[in-house]
């Protein structure tokens, strides 16, 4: 509540750049029909309703004094002030020192410490894996030199040989002299160890372009590429069980290398696999296909799959652009969900499923993974009465990373006794972010029973 007649400043709507943002007025009451203030402006002799009002209520309080000897705040009365003045008059010889002490007493200083919960979290460095559900990110070489000098040099060399072979098989580029009127995009090797459903590790190497050096409107146009929603995948699983359908999955090998490039681009040759011209001159790669790292590669790959599925008679869903349906008749249909290079196929009959697989295999280099069992780090178990989904591997890595592998289950994540909370720094923010992925994006109930 504010005092009637107090000075206030009402916010001015639609003010111009150099106009005042508020106008001085007098508070005269509250509006009965809205949460607004009634402000009287003497210069216009009008009362206006204003929602945003700043008040400056003048309440006089006695000044506070600080006593160093008692370490407490004292609010002096009038007699105490007079006594203090008389005492100061008797100390004229120490006037300079007294003035400094009075300033220190008036503006006391204190040591400000950062709250302990803002300290850097302590994480066990012995854990050699992150909480990523399908990749190992520690002990991974960051460049070609580290790869060939590591303990796993043979595995990395085989992975790079396979990548270069795939580039040549797909006619991804052709070697030409460097152009004089175009900028050459840089390239580098990216390494990763992919973890399978049973914990097996696969060493992978990619020759990628440094897309950050591309020039807009010259080296690329559009870059957006959709991905399927997790809700669409869950809906498809429910539809499969209700209609007794068959669900399988496939993987497109080197998916980006299948899509043609939409701009004229030149890139450096992969490190360690350089070739020179007949006279020893330097050569660069003129790209014929999209390559990993380019800004438009994801969109080009998605457009290629979209055009192929439409030619095969599939209709794109209006609710999710990565869901395609082909209705043969009222009892036969095929549903396809695309997630970059991972494809889920659900068919009402096994013959339709086989036909779609063979068609995809003729157009792209595909890997048939059989029944749906492992998709985006999630394990699927197809049974007669249901399809079970879990993220056990992901949850175990989260618990291992934060030192909770041997913890006991709790009926609630809340703290039962606040006095039992430890003051030691804990990586609670990372733990909460790791928890969000399975609970919100996938909504798996087993997260609440994780041990």
Short mmCIF file of C-alpha atoms in Angstrom, two decimals:
data_model
loop_
_atom_site.label_atom_id
_atom_site.label_comp_id
_atom_site.label_asym_id
_atom_site.label_seq_id
_atom_site.Cartn_x
_atom_site.Cartn_y
_atom_site.Cartn_z
CA UNK A 1 0.00 0.00 0.00
CA UNK A 2 1.21 3.48 -0.84
CA UNK A 3 0.44 6.81 0.84
CA UNK A 4 -2.23 8.92 -0.83
CA UNK A 5 -0.71 12.00 -2.42
CA UNK A 6 2.81 10.61 -2.62
CA UNK A 7 5.01 11.47 -5.58
CA UNK A 8 5.37 8.79 -8.24
CA UNK A 9 6.55 8.34 -11.80
CA UNK A 10 4.23 6.72 -14.36
CA UNK A 11 5.63 4.75 -17.27
CA UNK A 12 5.11 6.34 -20.71
CA UNK A 13 4.09 3.88 -23.41
CA UNK A 14 5.24 4.18 -27.02
CA UNK A 15 7.86 6.76 -26.13
CA UNK A 16 10.23 7.87 -28.87
CA UNK A 17 13.97 7.46 -28.74
CA UNK A 18 14.77 10.76 -27.02
CA UNK A 19 11.55 11.12 -24.98
CA UNK A 20 11.30 10.55 -21.25
CA UNK A 21 10.39 7.03 -20.20
CA UNK A 22 8.28 8.19 -17.26
CA UNK A 23 6.20 11.21 -16.20
CA UNK A 24 6.01 12.69 -12.72
CA UNK A 25 2.62 12.65 -11.02
CA UNK A 26 0.69 12.30 -7.76
CA UNK A 27 -0.72 9.00 -6.53
CA UNK A 28 -4.47 9.37 -5.87
CA UNK A 29 -5.68 5.74 -5.54
CA UNK A 30 -6.25 2.35 -7.17
CA UNK A 31 -8.51 1.42 -10.05
CA UNK A 32 -11.41 -0.85 -9.03
CA UNK A 33 -11.74 -2.70 -12.34
CA UNK A 34 -8.06 -3.41 -13.10
CA UNK A 35 -4.70 -3.79 -11.34
CA UNK A 36 -3.73 -0.22 -12.23
CA UNK A 37 -2.82 2.91 -10.29
CA UNK A 38 -4.59 6.25 -10.58
CA UNK A 39 -2.03 9.00 -11.16
CA UNK A 40 -2.84 12.72 -11.31
CA UNK A 41 -0.71 14.87 -13.63
CA UNK A 42 -0.87 18.58 -12.65
CA UNK A 43 0.46 19.85 -15.99
CA UNK A 44 -2.45 18.29 -17.89
CA UNK A 45 -4.96 18.34 -15.00
CA UNK A 46 -5.89 14.72 -15.79
CA UNK A 47 -6.00 11.41 -13.89
CA UNK A 48 -4.73 8.38 -15.80
CA UNK A 49 -4.69 4.63 -15.20
CA UNK A 50 -1.14 3.31 -15.29
CA UNK A 51 0.06 -0.26 -14.66
CA UNK A 52 3.79 0.46 -14.30
CA UNK A 53 4.44 3.07 -11.59
CA UNK A 54 7.59 3.80 -9.57
CA UNK A 55 7.14 5.17 -6.05
CA UNK A 56 9.65 7.10 -3.97
CA UNK A 57 8.11 7.09 -0.51
CA UNK A 58 10.05 9.38 1.85
CA UNK A 59 10.38 7.67 5.21
CA UNK A 60 12.89 9.32 7.52
CA UNK A 61 14.96 6.99 9.67
CA UNK A 62 17.71 7.61 12.16
CA UNK A 63 21.26 7.03 10.86
CA UNK A 64 23.18 4.01 12.01
CA UNK A 65 26.62 3.99 13.63
CA UNK A 66 29.11 1.17 13.75
CA UNK A 67 31.15 0.40 16.87
CA UNK A 68 34.43 -1.49 16.25
CA UNK A 69 34.84 -2.45 19.92
CA UNK A 70 31.45 -4.15 20.27
CA UNK A 71 31.13 -5.43 16.66
CA UNK A 72 27.44 -4.58 16.61
CA UNK A 73 25.20 -1.96 15.07
CA UNK A 74 23.96 0.84 17.39
CA UNK A 75 21.12 3.18 16.54
CA UNK A 76 21.94 6.33 18.55
CA UNK A 77 19.33 8.63 19.98
CA UNK A 78 19.56 12.43 20.25
CA UNK A 79 21.38 12.36 23.62
CA UNK A 80 23.93 9.89 22.35
CA UNK A 81 24.65 12.13 19.37
CA UNK A 82 25.18 15.18 21.61
CA UNK A 83 27.55 13.20 23.86
CA UNK A 84 29.53 12.06 20.86
CA UNK A 85 29.86 15.64 19.59
CA UNK A 86 31.14 16.88 22.93
CA UNK A 87 33.68 14.09 23.08
CA UNK A 88 34.99 14.86 19.61
CA UNK A 89 35.49 18.54 20.53
CA UNK A 90 37.96 17.49 23.21
CA UNK A 91 40.10 15.58 20.66
CA UNK A 92 41.15 18.40 18.35
CA UNK A 93 44.78 17.23 18.26
CA UNK A 94 43.72 13.94 16.72
CA UNK A 95 41.22 15.40 14.30
CA UNK A 96 42.83 13.85 11.22
CA UNK A 97 42.90 10.37 12.75
CA UNK A 98 39.37 10.70 14.09
CA UNK A 99 38.06 11.68 10.66
CA UNK A 100 39.53 8.55 9.11
CA UNK A 101 38.11 6.40 11.91
CA UNK A 102 34.68 8.01 11.54
CA UNK A 103 34.69 7.27 7.82
CA UNK A 104 35.64 3.68 8.53
CA UNK A 105 32.87 3.42 11.11
CA UNK A 106 30.34 4.92 8.76
CA UNK A 107 31.28 2.72 5.83
CA UNK A 108 32.45 -0.55 7.40
CA UNK A 109 34.07 -3.12 5.14
CA UNK A 110 33.75 -6.86 5.27
CA UNK A 111 35.20 -9.83 3.47
CA UNK A 112 32.85 -11.25 0.84
CA UNK A 113 33.24 -14.93 0.07
CA UNK A 114 31.65 -16.81 -2.82
CA UNK A 115 29.00 -19.38 -1.73
CA UNK A 116 30.43 -22.86 -1.52
CA UNK A 117 27.79 -24.31 -3.83
CA UNK A 118 29.28 -22.21 -6.64
CA UNK A 119 32.67 -23.88 -6.32
CA UNK A 120 33.97 -25.97 -9.20
CA UNK A 121 32.50 -29.50 -8.95
CA UNK A 122 34.89 -32.34 -8.19
CA UNK A 123 34.79 -35.10 -10.81
CA UNK A 124 36.73 -38.33 -10.71
CA UNK A 125 39.42 -38.14 -13.40
CA UNK A 126 39.81 -41.94 -13.40
CA UNK A 127 36.51 -42.36 -15.24
CA UNK A 128 37.55 -42.60 -18.89
CA UNK A 129 34.11 -42.28 -20.42
CA UNK A 130 31.60 -39.49 -20.59
CA UNK A 131 27.87 -39.93 -20.12
CA UNK A 132 27.28 -39.90 -23.87
CA UNK A 133 25.19 -42.98 -24.53
CA UNK A 134 26.98 -44.20 -27.67
CA UNK A 135 30.47 -42.65 -27.85
CA UNK A 136 33.67 -42.68 -25.82
CA UNK A 137 35.18 -39.20 -25.72
CA UNK A 138 38.33 -39.64 -23.60
CA UNK A 139 41.64 -41.00 -24.94
CA UNK A 140 40.50 -40.02 -28.43
CA UNK A 141 43.11 -38.39 -30.70
CA UNK A 142 42.35 -34.83 -31.69
CA UNK A 143 44.47 -34.72 -34.83
CA UNK A 144 46.16 -36.97 -37.38
CA UNK A 145 49.53 -36.80 -35.65
CA UNK A 146 48.10 -38.02 -32.34
CA UNK A 147 46.26 -40.85 -34.09
CA UNK A 148 49.31 -42.34 -35.80
CA UNK A 149 51.38 -42.01 -32.61
CA UNK A 150 48.81 -43.49 -30.22
CA UNK A 151 48.74 -47.03 -28.84
CA UNK A 152 45.78 -47.79 -31.13
CA UNK A 153 47.49 -46.47 -34.26
CA UNK A 154 46.67 -49.61 -36.30
CA UNK A 155 42.95 -49.33 -35.54
CA UNK A 156 42.90 -45.64 -36.41
CA UNK A 157 44.83 -46.27 -39.63
CA UNK A 158 42.32 -48.94 -40.68
CA UNK A 159 39.46 -46.55 -39.92
CA UNK A 160 41.05 -43.82 -42.07
CA UNK A 161 41.70 -46.26 -44.91
CA UNK A 162 38.04 -47.30 -44.84
CA UNK A 163 36.94 -43.65 -44.90
CA UNK A 164 39.14 -42.78 -47.89
CA UNK A 165 37.93 -45.88 -49.70
CA UNK A 166 34.32 -44.81 -49.13
CA UNK A 167 35.11 -41.33 -50.45
CA UNK A 168 36.58 -42.78 -53.63
CA UNK A 169 33.78 -45.31 -54.14
CA UNK A 170 31.14 -42.57 -53.92
CA UNK A 171 33.06 -40.28 -56.29
CA UNK A 172 32.94 -37.64 -53.59
CA UNK A 173 35.59 -35.42 -55.13
CA UNK A 174 38.07 -35.08 -57.97
CA UNK A 175 41.61 -33.72 -57.70
CA UNK A 176 42.21 -30.42 -59.53
CA UNK A 177 44.72 -27.54 -59.27
CA UNK A 178 43.73 -24.85 -56.73
CA UNK A 179 41.36 -22.27 -58.28
CA UNK A 180 42.51 -18.66 -58.36
CA UNK A 181 39.10 -17.06 -57.88
CA UNK A 182 37.69 -19.32 -55.14
CA UNK A 183 38.57 -19.92 -51.51
CA UNK A 184 39.61 -23.43 -50.49
CA UNK A 185 37.80 -24.88 -47.47
CA UNK A 186 40.06 -26.52 -44.89
CA UNK A 187 39.73 -30.13 -43.77
CA UNK A 188 40.72 -32.32 -40.85
CA UNK A 189 40.28 -35.79 -39.37
CA UNK A 190 37.75 -36.44 -36.61
CA UNK A 191 38.02 -39.61 -34.55
CA UNK A 192 35.53 -41.40 -32.33
CA UNK A 193 34.97 -44.76 -30.69
CA UNK A 194 31.36 -45.89 -31.06
CA UNK A 195 30.01 -48.20 -28.37
CA UNK A 196 27.56 -50.89 -29.46
CA UNK A 197 24.64 -52.49 -27.69
CA UNK A 198 26.84 -55.10 -25.97
CA UNK A 199 29.65 -52.70 -25.12
CA UNK A 200 31.76 -53.48 -28.19
CA UNK A 201 33.89 -50.62 -29.51
CA UNK A 202 34.24 -49.58 -33.14
CA UNK A 203 36.93 -47.10 -34.16
CA UNK A 204 35.64 -44.55 -36.66
CA UNK A 205 37.44 -41.81 -38.58
CA UNK A 206 35.82 -39.06 -40.65
CA UNK A 207 37.39 -36.67 -43.09
CA UNK A 208 35.39 -33.53 -42.44
CA UNK A 209 35.39 -30.05 -43.89
CA UNK A 210 35.90 -26.95 -41.79
CA UNK A 211 32.47 -25.56 -42.47
CA UNK A 212 33.03 -22.46 -40.38
CA UNK A 213 35.16 -21.06 -43.22
CA UNK A 214 32.29 -21.25 -45.74
CA UNK A 215 30.92 -17.98 -47.07
CA UNK A 216 27.10 -17.51 -46.96
CA UNK A 217 25.29 -17.18 -50.29
CA UNK A 218 28.45 -18.37 -52.07
CA UNK A 219 29.42 -21.68 -50.49
CA UNK A 220 25.98 -22.59 -49.13
CA UNK A 221 22.35 -21.49 -49.13
CA UNK A 222 19.88 -23.29 -46.82
CA UNK A 223 21.16 -25.42 -43.93
CA UNK A 224 18.10 -26.63 -41.98
CA UNK A 225 17.47 -30.38 -41.87
CA UNK A 226 14.68 -31.93 -39.73
CA UNK A 227 15.01 -34.93 -37.40
CA UNK A 228 12.24 -37.19 -36.17
CA UNK A 229 10.63 -36.50 -32.82
CA UNK A 230 10.88 -39.05 -30.04
CA UNK A 231 7.11 -38.79 -29.63
CA UNK A 232 6.74 -39.99 -33.25
CA UNK A 233 8.87 -43.04 -32.50
CA UNK A 234 6.83 -43.88 -29.40
CA UNK A 235 3.61 -43.43 -31.37
CA UNK A 236 4.88 -45.76 -34.09
CA UNK A 237 5.73 -48.44 -31.52
CA UNK A 238 2.22 -48.20 -30.07
CA UNK A 239 0.73 -48.47 -33.58
CA UNK A 240 2.92 -51.49 -34.35
CA UNK A 241 1.70 -53.36 -31.27
CA UNK A 242 -1.97 -52.52 -31.82
CA UNK A 243 -1.93 -53.62 -35.47
CA UNK A 244 0.49 -56.56 -35.17
CA UNK A 245 3.04 -55.04 -37.55
CA UNK A 246 6.72 -55.92 -38.16
CA UNK A 247 9.35 -53.34 -37.27
CA UNK A 248 12.98 -53.40 -38.45
CA UNK A 249 15.81 -50.87 -38.76
CA UNK A 250 18.47 -50.03 -41.34
CA UNK A 251 21.51 -47.77 -41.47
CA UNK A 252 22.68 -45.72 -44.47
CA UNK A 253 26.43 -46.09 -44.84
CA UNK A 254 28.22 -42.76 -45.26
CA UNK A 255 24.85 -41.07 -45.73
CA UNK A 256 26.18 -37.57 -46.48
CA UNK A 257 28.39 -38.87 -49.28
CA UNK A 258 25.32 -39.93 -51.31
CA UNK A 259 23.92 -36.42 -51.73
CA UNK A 260 25.22 -34.22 -54.56
CA UNK A 261 26.70 -30.86 -53.61
CA UNK A 262 24.65 -27.76 -54.39
CA UNK A 263 27.55 -25.28 -54.72
CA UNK A 264 30.99 -25.26 -56.27
CA UNK A 265 33.35 -26.07 -53.41
CA UNK A 266 37.05 -26.85 -53.12
CA UNK A 267 38.61 -28.53 -50.08
CA UNK A 268 42.06 -29.56 -48.93
CA UNK A 269 43.03 -33.22 -49.34
CA UNK A 270 42.76 -35.51 -46.29
CA UNK A 271 45.94 -35.36 -44.20
CA UNK A 272 48.16 -38.38 -44.70
CA UNK A 273 46.59 -39.21 -48.09
CA UNK A 274 47.80 -36.28 -50.17
CA UNK A 275 48.48 -36.71 -53.89
CA UNK A 276 50.40 -34.39 -56.21
CA UNK A 277 50.20 -33.61 -59.89
CA UNK A 278 52.51 -34.91 -62.60
CA UNK A 279 54.93 -32.05 -62.05
CA UNK A 280 54.62 -32.17 -58.26
CA UNK A 281 52.14 -29.30 -58.07
CA UNK A 282 49.63 -29.10 -55.22
CA UNK A 283 46.13 -30.45 -55.83
CA UNK A 284 42.84 -29.83 -54.02
CA UNK A 285 39.52 -31.68 -53.92
CA UNK A 286 36.68 -30.34 -56.04
CA UNK A 287 33.61 -31.75 -54.27
CA UNK A 288 31.00 -33.65 -56.25
CA UNK A 289 29.06 -34.88 -53.19
CA UNK A 290 28.28 -33.49 -49.78
CA UNK A 291 30.86 -34.07 -47.10
CA UNK A 292 30.71 -34.20 -43.33
CA UNK A 293 31.36 -30.79 -41.80
CA UNK A 294 29.76 -28.71 -44.55
CA UNK A 295 26.88 -26.56 -43.40
CA UNK A 296 24.49 -27.82 -46.07
CA UNK A 297 25.36 -31.54 -45.95
CA UNK A 298 22.55 -32.50 -43.56
CA UNK A 299 19.96 -30.69 -45.66
CA UNK A 300 21.24 -32.20 -48.93
CA UNK A 301 21.10 -35.72 -47.45
CA UNK A 302 17.57 -35.18 -46.13
CA UNK A 303 16.39 -33.79 -49.47
CA UNK A 304 17.83 -36.82 -51.28
CA UNK A 305 16.01 -39.27 -49.01
CA UNK A 306 12.82 -37.20 -49.27
CA UNK A 307 12.85 -37.25 -53.08
CA UNK A 308 13.56 -40.99 -53.15
CA UNK A 309 10.74 -41.87 -50.73
CA UNK A 310 8.27 -39.72 -52.64
CA UNK A 311 9.18 -41.49 -55.89
CA UNK A 312 8.54 -44.80 -54.12
CA UNK A 313 4.98 -43.71 -53.30
CA UNK A 314 5.46 -42.56 -49.71
CA UNK A 315 3.56 -39.57 -48.34
CA UNK A 316 5.24 -37.20 -45.89
CA UNK A 317 3.43 -36.67 -42.60
CA UNK A 318 2.20 -33.16 -41.89
CA UNK A 319 2.83 -33.59 -38.16
CA UNK A 320 6.43 -34.79 -38.48
CA UNK A 321 8.44 -34.21 -41.70
CA UNK A 322 10.60 -37.29 -40.98
CA UNK A 323 7.66 -39.74 -40.97
CA UNK A 324 6.59 -41.26 -44.30
CA UNK A 325 3.58 -43.52 -44.96
CA UNK A 326 2.68 -45.65 -47.97
CA UNK A 327 -0.83 -47.15 -47.97
CA UNK A 328 -1.25 -50.11 -50.33
CA UNK A 329 -4.86 -50.75 -49.31
CA UNK A 330 -6.90 -50.68 -46.12
CA UNK A 331 -4.98 -53.62 -44.65
CA UNK A 332 -1.46 -53.15 -45.99
CA UNK A 333 0.83 -50.21 -45.27
CA UNK A 334 4.47 -49.29 -44.65
CA UNK A 335 5.68 -46.57 -42.27
CA UNK A 336 9.23 -45.18 -42.39
CA UNK A 337 10.91 -42.88 -39.84
CA UNK A 338 14.18 -41.17 -40.83
CA UNK A 339 16.75 -39.87 -38.35
CA UNK A 340 19.67 -38.61 -40.48
CA UNK A 341 21.19 -41.97 -41.52
CA UNK A 342 19.14 -44.25 -39.23
CA UNK A 343 15.86 -45.58 -40.62
CA UNK A 344 13.03 -47.42 -38.86
CA UNK A 345 10.69 -49.44 -41.11
CA UNK A 346 7.34 -50.81 -39.93
CA UNK A 347 5.23 -52.94 -42.31
CA UNK A 348 1.99 -54.84 -42.01
CA UNK A 349 3.36 -57.80 -44.01
CA UNK A 350 6.82 -59.28 -44.28
CA UNK A 351 6.72 -59.13 -48.11
CA UNK A 352 6.24 -55.35 -48.03
CA UNK A 353 9.11 -55.01 -45.56
CA UNK A 354 11.41 -57.03 -47.82
CA UNK A 355 10.45 -54.98 -50.87
CA UNK A 356 11.25 -51.68 -49.15
CA UNK A 357 14.60 -53.01 -47.90
CA UNK A 358 15.63 -54.24 -51.33
CA UNK A 359 14.65 -50.92 -52.91
CA UNK A 360 16.69 -48.97 -50.39
CA UNK A 361 19.65 -51.30 -50.89
CA UNK A 362 19.59 -50.71 -54.64
CA UNK A 363 19.65 -46.94 -54.25
CA UNK A 364 21.98 -46.53 -51.25
CA UNK A 365 24.64 -48.54 -49.47
CA UNK A 366 22.59 -49.90 -46.62
CA UNK A 367 23.28 -51.99 -43.54
CA UNK A 368 20.38 -54.24 -42.53
CA UNK A 369 20.22 -54.36 -38.72
CA UNK A 370 17.21 -56.66 -38.52
CA UNK A 371 14.56 -56.20 -35.84
CA UNK A 372 14.56 -52.93 -33.96
CA UNK A 373 16.96 -53.44 -31.06
CA UNK A 374 19.27 -50.41 -30.67
CA UNK A 375 18.35 -46.93 -31.87
CA UNK A 376 19.91 -43.61 -30.77
CA UNK A 377 21.45 -45.17 -27.68
CA UNK A 378 18.14 -46.74 -26.63
CA UNK A 379 17.64 -50.49 -26.32
CA UNK A 380 14.42 -52.00 -27.70
CA UNK A 381 13.14 -55.48 -26.92
CA UNK A 382 10.39 -56.59 -29.28
CA UNK A 383 8.08 -59.14 -27.66
CA UNK A 384 4.73 -60.58 -28.63
CA UNK A 385 2.73 -58.43 -26.24
CA UNK A 386 4.87 -55.30 -25.98
CA UNK A 387 8.02 -53.45 -27.00
CA UNK A 388 10.24 -52.57 -24.07
CA UNK A 389 12.48 -49.48 -24.16
CA UNK A 390 15.30 -48.73 -21.75
CA UNK A 391 18.48 -46.68 -21.41
CA UNK A 392 20.32 -48.94 -19.00
CA UNK A 393 23.73 -48.29 -20.54
CA UNK A 394 23.27 -44.53 -20.41
CA UNK A 395 22.06 -44.61 -16.80
CA UNK A 396 24.94 -46.80 -15.68
CA UNK A 397 27.42 -44.33 -17.21
CA UNK A 398 25.73 -41.43 -15.44
CA UNK A 399 25.99 -43.25 -12.11
CA UNK A 400 29.60 -44.25 -12.77
CA UNK A 401 30.62 -40.72 -13.71
CA UNK A 402 29.18 -39.17 -10.55
CA UNK A 403 30.36 -41.93 -8.18
CA UNK A 404 26.88 -43.39 -7.61
CA UNK A 405 27.35 -46.87 -9.08
CA UNK A 406 26.85 -48.51 -5.67
CA UNK A 407 24.15 -46.19 -4.36
CA UNK A 408 20.87 -47.50 -3.01
CA UNK A 409 17.50 -46.67 -4.60
CA UNK A 410 15.28 -44.06 -3.00
CA UNK A 411 11.49 -43.73 -3.22
CA UNK A 412 11.84 -39.98 -3.85
CA UNK A 413 14.67 -37.78 -5.14
CA UNK A 414 13.90 -35.15 -2.47
CA UNK A 415 16.08 -34.65 0.59
CA UNK A 416 14.39 -36.11 3.68
CA UNK A 417 16.46 -34.19 6.24
CA UNK A 418 17.97 -30.85 5.31
CA UNK A 419 20.42 -31.09 8.21
CA UNK A 420 21.93 -34.19 6.59
CA UNK A 421 22.96 -32.39 3.41
CA UNK A 422 26.75 -32.30 3.04
CA UNK A 423 28.53 -29.02 2.41
CA UNK A 424 31.04 -30.67 0.08
CA UNK A 425 31.02 -29.51 -3.53
CA UNK A 426 29.16 -31.87 -5.87
CA UNK A 427 28.61 -31.77 -9.65
CA UNK A 428 24.87 -31.49 -9.17
CA UNK A 429 24.30 -29.33 -12.24
CA UNK A 430 25.84 -31.90 -14.59
CA UNK A 431 23.90 -34.66 -12.85
CA UNK A 432 20.61 -32.81 -13.37
CA UNK A 433 21.40 -32.19 -17.04
CA UNK A 434 22.19 -35.88 -17.49
CA UNK A 435 18.90 -36.75 -15.82
CA UNK A 436 16.88 -34.48 -18.11
CA UNK A 437 17.64 -36.45 -21.29
CA UNK A 438 15.92 -39.73 -20.35
CA UNK A 439 13.12 -38.22 -18.26
CA UNK A 440 11.90 -35.36 -20.47
CA UNK A 441 12.95 -36.30 -24.01
CA UNK A 442 12.24 -40.00 -23.75
CA UNK A 443 10.21 -40.30 -20.51
CA UNK A 444 11.50 -43.73 -19.58
CA UNK A 445 10.14 -44.96 -16.22
CA UNK A 446 13.27 -46.97 -15.41
CA UNK A 447 15.14 -43.74 -14.65
CA UNK A 448 13.17 -43.55 -11.39
CA UNK A 449 14.34 -47.06 -10.43
CA UNK A 450 18.00 -46.58 -11.39
CA UNK A 451 20.45 -48.10 -8.97
#
